[in-house]
PDB file of C-alpha atoms in Angstrom:
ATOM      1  CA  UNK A   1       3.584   1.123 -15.010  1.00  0.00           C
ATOM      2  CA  UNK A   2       0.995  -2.069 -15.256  1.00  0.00           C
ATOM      3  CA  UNK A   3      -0.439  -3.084 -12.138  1.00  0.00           C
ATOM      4  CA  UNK A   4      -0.933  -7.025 -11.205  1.00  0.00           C
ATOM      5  CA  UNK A   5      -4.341  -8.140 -12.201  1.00  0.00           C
ATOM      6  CA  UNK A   6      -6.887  -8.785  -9.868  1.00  0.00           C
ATOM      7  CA  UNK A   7     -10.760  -9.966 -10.318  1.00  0.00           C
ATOM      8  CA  UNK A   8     -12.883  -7.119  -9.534  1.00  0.00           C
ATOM      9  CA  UNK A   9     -15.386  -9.371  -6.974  1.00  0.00           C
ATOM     10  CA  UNK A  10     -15.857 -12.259  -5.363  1.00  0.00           C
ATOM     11  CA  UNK A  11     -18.932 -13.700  -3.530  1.00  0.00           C
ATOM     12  CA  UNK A  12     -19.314 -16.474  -1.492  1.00  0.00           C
ATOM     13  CA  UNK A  13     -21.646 -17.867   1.217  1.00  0.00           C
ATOM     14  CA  UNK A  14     -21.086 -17.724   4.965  1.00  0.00           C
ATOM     15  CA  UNK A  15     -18.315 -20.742   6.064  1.00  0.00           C
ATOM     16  CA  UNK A  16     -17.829 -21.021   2.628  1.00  0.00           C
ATOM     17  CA  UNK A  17     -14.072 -20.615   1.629  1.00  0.00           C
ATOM     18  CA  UNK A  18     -12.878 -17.873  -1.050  1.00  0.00           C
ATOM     19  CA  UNK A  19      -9.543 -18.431  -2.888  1.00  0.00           C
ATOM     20  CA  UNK A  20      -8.586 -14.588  -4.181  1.00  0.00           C
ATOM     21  CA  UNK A  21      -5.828 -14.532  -7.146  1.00  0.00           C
ATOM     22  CA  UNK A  22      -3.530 -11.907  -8.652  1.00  0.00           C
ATOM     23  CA  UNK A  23      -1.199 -12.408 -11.470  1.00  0.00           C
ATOM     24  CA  UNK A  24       1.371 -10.476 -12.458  1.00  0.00           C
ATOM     25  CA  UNK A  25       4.837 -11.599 -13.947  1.00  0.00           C
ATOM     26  CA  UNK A  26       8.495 -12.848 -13.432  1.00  0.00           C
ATOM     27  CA  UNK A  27       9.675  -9.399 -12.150  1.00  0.00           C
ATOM     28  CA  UNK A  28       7.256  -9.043  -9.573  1.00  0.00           C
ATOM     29  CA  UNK A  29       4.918 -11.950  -8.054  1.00  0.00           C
ATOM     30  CA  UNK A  30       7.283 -14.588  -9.898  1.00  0.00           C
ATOM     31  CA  UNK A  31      10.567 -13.394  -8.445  1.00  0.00           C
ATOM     32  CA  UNK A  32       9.538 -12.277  -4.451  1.00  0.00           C
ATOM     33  CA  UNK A  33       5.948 -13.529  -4.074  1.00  0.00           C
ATOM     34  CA  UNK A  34       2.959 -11.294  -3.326  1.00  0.00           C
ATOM     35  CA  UNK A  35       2.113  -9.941   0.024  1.00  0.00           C
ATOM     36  CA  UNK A  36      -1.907  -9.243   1.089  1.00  0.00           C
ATOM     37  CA  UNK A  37      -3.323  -6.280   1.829  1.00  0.00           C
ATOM     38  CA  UNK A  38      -7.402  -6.102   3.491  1.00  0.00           C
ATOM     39  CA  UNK A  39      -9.325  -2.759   3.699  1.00  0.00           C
ATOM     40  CA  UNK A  40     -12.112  -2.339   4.754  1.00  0.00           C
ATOM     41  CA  UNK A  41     -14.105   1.174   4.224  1.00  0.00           C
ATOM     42  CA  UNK A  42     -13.116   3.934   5.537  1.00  0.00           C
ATOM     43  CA  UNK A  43      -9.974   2.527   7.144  1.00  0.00           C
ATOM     44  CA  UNK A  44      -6.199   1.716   6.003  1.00  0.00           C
ATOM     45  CA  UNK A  45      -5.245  -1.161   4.541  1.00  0.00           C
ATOM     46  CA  UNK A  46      -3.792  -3.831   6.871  1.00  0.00           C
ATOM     47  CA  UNK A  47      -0.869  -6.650   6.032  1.00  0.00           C
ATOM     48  CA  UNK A  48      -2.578  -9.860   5.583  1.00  0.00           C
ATOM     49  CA  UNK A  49       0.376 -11.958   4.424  1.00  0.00           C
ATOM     50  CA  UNK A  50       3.941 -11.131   2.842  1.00  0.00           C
ATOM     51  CA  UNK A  51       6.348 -13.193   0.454  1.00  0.00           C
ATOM     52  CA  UNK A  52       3.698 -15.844  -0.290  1.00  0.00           C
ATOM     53  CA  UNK A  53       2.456 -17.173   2.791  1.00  0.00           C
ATOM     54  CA  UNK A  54       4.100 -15.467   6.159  1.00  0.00           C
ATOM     55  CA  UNK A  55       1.362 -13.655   8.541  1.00  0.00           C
ATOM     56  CA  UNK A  56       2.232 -11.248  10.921  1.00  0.00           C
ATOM     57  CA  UNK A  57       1.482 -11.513  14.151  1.00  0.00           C
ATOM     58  CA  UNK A  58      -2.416 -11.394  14.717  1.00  0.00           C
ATOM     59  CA  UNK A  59      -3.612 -12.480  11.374  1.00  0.00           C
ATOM     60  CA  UNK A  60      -6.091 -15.353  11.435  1.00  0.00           C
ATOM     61  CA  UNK A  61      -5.273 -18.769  10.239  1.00  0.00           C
ATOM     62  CA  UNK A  62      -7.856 -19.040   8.651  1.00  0.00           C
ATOM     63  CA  UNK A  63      -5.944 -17.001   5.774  1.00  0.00           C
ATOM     64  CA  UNK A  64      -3.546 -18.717   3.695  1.00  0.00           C
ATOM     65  CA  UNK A  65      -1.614 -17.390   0.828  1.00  0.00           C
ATOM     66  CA  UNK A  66       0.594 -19.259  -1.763  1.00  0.00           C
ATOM     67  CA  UNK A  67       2.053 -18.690  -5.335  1.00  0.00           C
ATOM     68  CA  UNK A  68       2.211 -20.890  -8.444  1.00  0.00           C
ATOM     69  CA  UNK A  69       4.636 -18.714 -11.059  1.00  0.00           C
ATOM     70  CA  UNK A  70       3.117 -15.212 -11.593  1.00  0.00           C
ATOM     71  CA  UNK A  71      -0.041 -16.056  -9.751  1.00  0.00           C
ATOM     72  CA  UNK A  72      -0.516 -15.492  -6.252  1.00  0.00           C
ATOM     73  CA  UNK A  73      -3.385 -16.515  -4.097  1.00  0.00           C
ATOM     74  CA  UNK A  74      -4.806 -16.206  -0.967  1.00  0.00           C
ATOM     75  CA  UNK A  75      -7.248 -18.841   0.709  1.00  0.00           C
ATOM     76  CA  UNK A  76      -9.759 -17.671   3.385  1.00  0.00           C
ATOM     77  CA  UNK A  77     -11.486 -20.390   4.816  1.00  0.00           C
ATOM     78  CA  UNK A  78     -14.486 -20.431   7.102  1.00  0.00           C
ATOM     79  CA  UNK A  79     -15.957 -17.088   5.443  1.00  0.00           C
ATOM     80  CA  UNK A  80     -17.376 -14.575   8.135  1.00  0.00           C
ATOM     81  CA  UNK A  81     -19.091 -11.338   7.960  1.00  0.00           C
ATOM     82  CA  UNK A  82     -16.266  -9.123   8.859  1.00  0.00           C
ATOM     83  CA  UNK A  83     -14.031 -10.894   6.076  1.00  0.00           C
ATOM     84  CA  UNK A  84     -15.999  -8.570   3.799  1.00  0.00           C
ATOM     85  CA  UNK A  85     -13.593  -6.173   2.361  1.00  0.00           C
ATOM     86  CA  UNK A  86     -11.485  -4.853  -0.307  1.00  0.00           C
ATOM     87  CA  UNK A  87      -8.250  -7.586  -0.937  1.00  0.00           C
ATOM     88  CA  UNK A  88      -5.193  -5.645  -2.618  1.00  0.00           C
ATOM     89  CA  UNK A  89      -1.816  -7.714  -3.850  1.00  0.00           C
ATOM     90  CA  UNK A  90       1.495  -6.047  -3.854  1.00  0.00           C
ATOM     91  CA  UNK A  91       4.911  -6.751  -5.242  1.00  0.00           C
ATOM     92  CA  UNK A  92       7.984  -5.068  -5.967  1.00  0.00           C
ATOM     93  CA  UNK A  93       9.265  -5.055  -9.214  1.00  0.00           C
ATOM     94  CA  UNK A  94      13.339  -5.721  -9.693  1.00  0.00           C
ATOM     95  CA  UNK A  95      12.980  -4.443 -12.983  1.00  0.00           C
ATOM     96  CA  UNK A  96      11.244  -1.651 -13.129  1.00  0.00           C
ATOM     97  CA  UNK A  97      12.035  -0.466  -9.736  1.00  0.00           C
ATOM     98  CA  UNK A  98       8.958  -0.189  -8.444  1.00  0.00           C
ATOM     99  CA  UNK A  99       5.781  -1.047  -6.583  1.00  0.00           C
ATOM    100  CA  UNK A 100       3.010  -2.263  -8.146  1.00  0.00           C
ATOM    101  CA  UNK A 101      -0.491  -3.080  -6.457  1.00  0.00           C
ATOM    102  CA  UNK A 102      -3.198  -5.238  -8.241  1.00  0.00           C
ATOM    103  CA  UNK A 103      -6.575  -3.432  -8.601  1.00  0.00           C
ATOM    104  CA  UNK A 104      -8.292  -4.781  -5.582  1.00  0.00           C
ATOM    105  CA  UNK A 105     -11.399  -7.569  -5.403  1.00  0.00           C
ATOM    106  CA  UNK A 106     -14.385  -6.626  -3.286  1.00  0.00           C
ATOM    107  CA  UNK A 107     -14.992  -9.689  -1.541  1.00  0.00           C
ATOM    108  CA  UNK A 108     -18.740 -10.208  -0.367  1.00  0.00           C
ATOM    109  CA  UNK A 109     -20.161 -12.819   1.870  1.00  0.00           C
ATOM    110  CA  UNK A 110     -23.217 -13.764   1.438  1.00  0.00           C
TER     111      UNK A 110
ATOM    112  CA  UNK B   1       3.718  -0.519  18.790  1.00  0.00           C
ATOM    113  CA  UNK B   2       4.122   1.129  15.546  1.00  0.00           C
ATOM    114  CA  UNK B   3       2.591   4.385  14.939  1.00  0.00           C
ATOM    115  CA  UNK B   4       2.586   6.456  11.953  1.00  0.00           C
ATOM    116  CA  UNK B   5       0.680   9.788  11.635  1.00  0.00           C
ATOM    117  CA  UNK B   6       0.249  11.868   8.573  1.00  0.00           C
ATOM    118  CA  UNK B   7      -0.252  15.428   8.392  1.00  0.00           C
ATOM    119  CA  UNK B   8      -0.165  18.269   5.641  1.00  0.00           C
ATOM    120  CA  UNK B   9      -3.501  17.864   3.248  1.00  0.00           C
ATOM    121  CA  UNK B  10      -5.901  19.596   2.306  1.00  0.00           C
ATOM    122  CA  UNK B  11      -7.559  21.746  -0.587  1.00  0.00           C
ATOM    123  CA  UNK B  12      -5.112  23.103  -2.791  1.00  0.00           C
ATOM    124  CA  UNK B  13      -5.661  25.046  -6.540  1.00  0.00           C
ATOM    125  CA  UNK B  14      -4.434  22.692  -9.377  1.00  0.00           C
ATOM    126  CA  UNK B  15      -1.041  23.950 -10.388  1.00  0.00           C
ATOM    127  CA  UNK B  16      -0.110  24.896  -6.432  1.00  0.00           C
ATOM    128  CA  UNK B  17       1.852  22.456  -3.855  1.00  0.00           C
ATOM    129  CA  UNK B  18       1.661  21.016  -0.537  1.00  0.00           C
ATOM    130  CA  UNK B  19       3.767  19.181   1.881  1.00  0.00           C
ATOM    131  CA  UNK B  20       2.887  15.968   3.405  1.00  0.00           C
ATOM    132  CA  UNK B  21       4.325  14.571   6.631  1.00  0.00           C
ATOM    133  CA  UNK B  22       4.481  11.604   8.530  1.00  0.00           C
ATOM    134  CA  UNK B  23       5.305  11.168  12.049  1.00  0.00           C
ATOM    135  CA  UNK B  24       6.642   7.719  12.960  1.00  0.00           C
ATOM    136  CA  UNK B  25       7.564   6.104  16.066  1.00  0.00           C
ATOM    137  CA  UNK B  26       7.582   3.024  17.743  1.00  0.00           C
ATOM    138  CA  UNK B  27      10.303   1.314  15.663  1.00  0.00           C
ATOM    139  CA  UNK B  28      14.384   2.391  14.690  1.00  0.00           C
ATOM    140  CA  UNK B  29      13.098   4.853  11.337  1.00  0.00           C
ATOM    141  CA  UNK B  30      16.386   5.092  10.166  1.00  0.00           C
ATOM    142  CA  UNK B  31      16.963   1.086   9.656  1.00  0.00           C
ATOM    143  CA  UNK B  32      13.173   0.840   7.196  1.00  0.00           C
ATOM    144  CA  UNK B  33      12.837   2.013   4.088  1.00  0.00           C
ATOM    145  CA  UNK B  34       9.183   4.553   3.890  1.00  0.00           C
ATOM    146  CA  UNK B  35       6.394   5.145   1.158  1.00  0.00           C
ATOM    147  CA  UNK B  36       4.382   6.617   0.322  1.00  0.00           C
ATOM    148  CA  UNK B  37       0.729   5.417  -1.653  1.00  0.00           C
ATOM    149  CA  UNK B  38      -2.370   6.922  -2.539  1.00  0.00           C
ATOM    150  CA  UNK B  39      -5.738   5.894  -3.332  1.00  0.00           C
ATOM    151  CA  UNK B  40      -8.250   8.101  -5.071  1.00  0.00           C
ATOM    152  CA  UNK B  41     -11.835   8.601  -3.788  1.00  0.00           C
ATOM    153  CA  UNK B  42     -13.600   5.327  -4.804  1.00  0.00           C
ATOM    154  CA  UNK B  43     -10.491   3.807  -6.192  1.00  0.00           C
ATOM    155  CA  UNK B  44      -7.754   1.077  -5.697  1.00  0.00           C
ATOM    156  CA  UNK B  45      -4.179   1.654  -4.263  1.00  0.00           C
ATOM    157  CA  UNK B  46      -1.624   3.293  -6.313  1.00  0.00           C
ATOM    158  CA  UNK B  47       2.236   3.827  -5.335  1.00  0.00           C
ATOM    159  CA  UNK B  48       3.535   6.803  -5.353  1.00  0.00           C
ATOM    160  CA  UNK B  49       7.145   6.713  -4.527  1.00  0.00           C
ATOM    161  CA  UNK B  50       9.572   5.504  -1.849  1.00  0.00           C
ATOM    162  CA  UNK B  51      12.808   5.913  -0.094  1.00  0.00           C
ATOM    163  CA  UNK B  52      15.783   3.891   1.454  1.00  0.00           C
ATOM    164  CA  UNK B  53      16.717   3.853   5.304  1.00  0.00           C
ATOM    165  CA  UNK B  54      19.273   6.623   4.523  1.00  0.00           C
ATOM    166  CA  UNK B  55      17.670   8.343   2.691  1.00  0.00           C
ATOM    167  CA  UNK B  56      20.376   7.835  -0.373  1.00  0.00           C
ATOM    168  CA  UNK B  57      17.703   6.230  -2.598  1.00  0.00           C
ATOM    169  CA  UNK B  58      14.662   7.238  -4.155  1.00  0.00           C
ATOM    170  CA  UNK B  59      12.131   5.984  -6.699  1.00  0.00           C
ATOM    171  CA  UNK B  60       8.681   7.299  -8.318  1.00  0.00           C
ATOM    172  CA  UNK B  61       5.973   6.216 -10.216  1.00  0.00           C
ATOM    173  CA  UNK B  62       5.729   7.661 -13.401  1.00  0.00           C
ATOM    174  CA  UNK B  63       2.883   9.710 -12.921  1.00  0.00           C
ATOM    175  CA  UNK B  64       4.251  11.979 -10.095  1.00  0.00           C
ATOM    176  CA  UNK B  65       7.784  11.570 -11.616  1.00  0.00           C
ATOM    177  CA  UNK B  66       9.539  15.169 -11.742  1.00  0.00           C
ATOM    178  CA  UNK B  67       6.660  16.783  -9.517  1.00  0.00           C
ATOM    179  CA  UNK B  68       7.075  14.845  -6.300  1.00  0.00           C
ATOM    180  CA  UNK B  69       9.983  14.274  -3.698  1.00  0.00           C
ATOM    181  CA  UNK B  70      10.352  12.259  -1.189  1.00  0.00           C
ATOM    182  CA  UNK B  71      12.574  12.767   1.726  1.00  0.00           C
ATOM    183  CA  UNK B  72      13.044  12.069   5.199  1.00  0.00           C
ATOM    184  CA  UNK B  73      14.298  13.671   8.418  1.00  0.00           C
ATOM    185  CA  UNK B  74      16.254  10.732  10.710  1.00  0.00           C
ATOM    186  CA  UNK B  75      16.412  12.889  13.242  1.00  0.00           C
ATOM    187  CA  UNK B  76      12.879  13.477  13.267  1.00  0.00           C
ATOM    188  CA  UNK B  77      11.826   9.986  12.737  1.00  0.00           C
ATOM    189  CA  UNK B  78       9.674  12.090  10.038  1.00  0.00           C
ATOM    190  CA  UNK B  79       8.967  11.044   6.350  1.00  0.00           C
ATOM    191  CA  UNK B  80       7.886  14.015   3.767  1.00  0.00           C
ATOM    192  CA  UNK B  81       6.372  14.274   0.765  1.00  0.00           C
ATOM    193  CA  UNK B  82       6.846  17.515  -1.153  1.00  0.00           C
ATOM    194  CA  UNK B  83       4.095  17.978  -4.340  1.00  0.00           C
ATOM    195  CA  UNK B  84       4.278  20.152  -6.198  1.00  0.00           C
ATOM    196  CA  UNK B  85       2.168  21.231 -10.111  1.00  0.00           C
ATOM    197  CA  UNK B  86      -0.466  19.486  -8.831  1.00  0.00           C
ATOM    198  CA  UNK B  87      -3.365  17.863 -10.577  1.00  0.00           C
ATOM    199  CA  UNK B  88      -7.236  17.272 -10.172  1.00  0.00           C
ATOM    200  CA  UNK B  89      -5.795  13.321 -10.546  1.00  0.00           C
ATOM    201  CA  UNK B  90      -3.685  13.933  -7.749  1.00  0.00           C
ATOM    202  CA  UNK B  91      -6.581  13.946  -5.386  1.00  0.00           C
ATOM    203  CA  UNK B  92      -6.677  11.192  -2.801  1.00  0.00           C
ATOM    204  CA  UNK B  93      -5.728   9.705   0.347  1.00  0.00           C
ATOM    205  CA  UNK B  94      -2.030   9.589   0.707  1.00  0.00           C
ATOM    206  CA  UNK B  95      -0.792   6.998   3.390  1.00  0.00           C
ATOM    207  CA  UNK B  96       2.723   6.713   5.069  1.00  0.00           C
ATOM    208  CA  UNK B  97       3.536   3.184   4.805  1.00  0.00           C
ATOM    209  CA  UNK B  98       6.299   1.448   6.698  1.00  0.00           C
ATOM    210  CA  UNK B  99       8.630  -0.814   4.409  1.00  0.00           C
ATOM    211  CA  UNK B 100      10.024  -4.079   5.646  1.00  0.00           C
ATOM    212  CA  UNK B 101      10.603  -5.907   2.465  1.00  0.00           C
ATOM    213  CA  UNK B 102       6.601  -4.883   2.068  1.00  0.00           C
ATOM    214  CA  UNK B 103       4.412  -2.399   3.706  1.00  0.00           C
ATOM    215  CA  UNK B 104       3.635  -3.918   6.790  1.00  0.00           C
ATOM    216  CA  UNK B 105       1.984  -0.612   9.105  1.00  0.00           C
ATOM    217  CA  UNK B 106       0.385   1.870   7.739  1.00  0.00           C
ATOM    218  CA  UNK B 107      -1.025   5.165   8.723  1.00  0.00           C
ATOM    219  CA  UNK B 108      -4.367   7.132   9.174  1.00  0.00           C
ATOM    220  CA  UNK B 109      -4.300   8.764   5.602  1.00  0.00           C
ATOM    221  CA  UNK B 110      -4.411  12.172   4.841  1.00  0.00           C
ATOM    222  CA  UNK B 111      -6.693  13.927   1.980  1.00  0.00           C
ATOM    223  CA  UNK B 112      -5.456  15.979  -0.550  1.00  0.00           C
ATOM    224  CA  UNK B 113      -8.155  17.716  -2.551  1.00  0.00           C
ATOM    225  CA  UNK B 114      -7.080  19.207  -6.200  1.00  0.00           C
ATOM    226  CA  UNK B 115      -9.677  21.527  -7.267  1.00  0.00           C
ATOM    227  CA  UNK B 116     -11.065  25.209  -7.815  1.00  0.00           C
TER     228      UNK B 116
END
């Protein structure tokens, strides 16, 4: 079962903003969006944003996700040190029945 | 607030089984689907399978298809994962995620070890 695709890192500079992507295809990011996942280590991963660009409760605005076809993204402006974490995408798939995660990108601020 | 607490790893031989559980409260269990996902040491998140409110449906990935079950106890409010032949791949952090059209909460983790 192929995953969504996800760059492995991404470093930016402190305030600086970091636009994370993860493509995948029309049974899964195309048809329901992506949702956001952050981990940091040694801890679960928490719900950033779900079907494209809805944050729970909690959740900064400073995050913003969107999707253009198969590709989501998600937009963190204003970098700060404790935005430095692992970023996971997740969709369902309708035709295979299944979840599929992206790989993850370690994001580092500088 | 939403709570889920897993239970049930540990070290186990490859070829023997264990039974993962996850205690959830703070919401109605039976109306949300549950799954369950695992991420090896140093590794990214993998699913692992998944089950409706009821309980009627299930689904796998491939690579614990036939070895794994899934079920859950509505009386309980208690999700369980049942593993059996398992595998030196098979070790990792299993977390009991709650399923709202995605996995919004999820819990603690807890580590099974495959080995000799």
């Amino acid at each position: 079962q192929a995953g969504l695709t996800q760059p492995p890192s991404v470093s930016k500079g402190l305030r600086q903003t970091a636009t994370l992507t993860c493509t995948g295809n029309s049974n899964n990011v195309g048809n329901q969006g992506a949702a956001w996942l952050q981990q940091h280590r040694g801890h679960p991963p928490k719900l950033l944003s779900y079907r494209n660009n809805n944050r729970p409760s909690g959740i900064s605005e400073r995050l913003s996700a969107s999707r253009s076809g198969n590709t989501a993204s998600l937009t963190i402006t204003g970098l700060q040190p404790e935005d430095e974490a692992d970023y996971y995408c997740s969709a369902w798939d309708s035709s295979l029945r299944v979840w599929v995660f992206g790989g993850g990108t370690k994001l580092t601020v500088l | 607030e939403v709570q889920l607490l897993e239970s049930g790893g540990g070290l186990v031989q490859p070829g023997g089984s264990l039974r993962l559980s996850c205690a959830a409260s703070g919401f109605t269990f039976s109306s949300y689907a549950m799954g369950w996902v695992r991420q090896a040491p140093g590794r990214g998140l993998e699913w692992v399978s998944s089950i409706s409110g009821s309980g009627r449906d299930t689904f796998y990935a491939d690579s614990v298809k036939g070895r794994f079950t899934i079920s859950r106890d509505n009386f309980k409010n208690t999700l369980y994962l049942q593993m059996n032949s398992l595998r030196a791949e098979d070790t990792a952090e299993y977390y009991c995620a709650k399923d709202s059209g995605t996995y919004d909460f999820w819990g603690q983790g807890t580590l099974v070890t495959v080995s000799t």
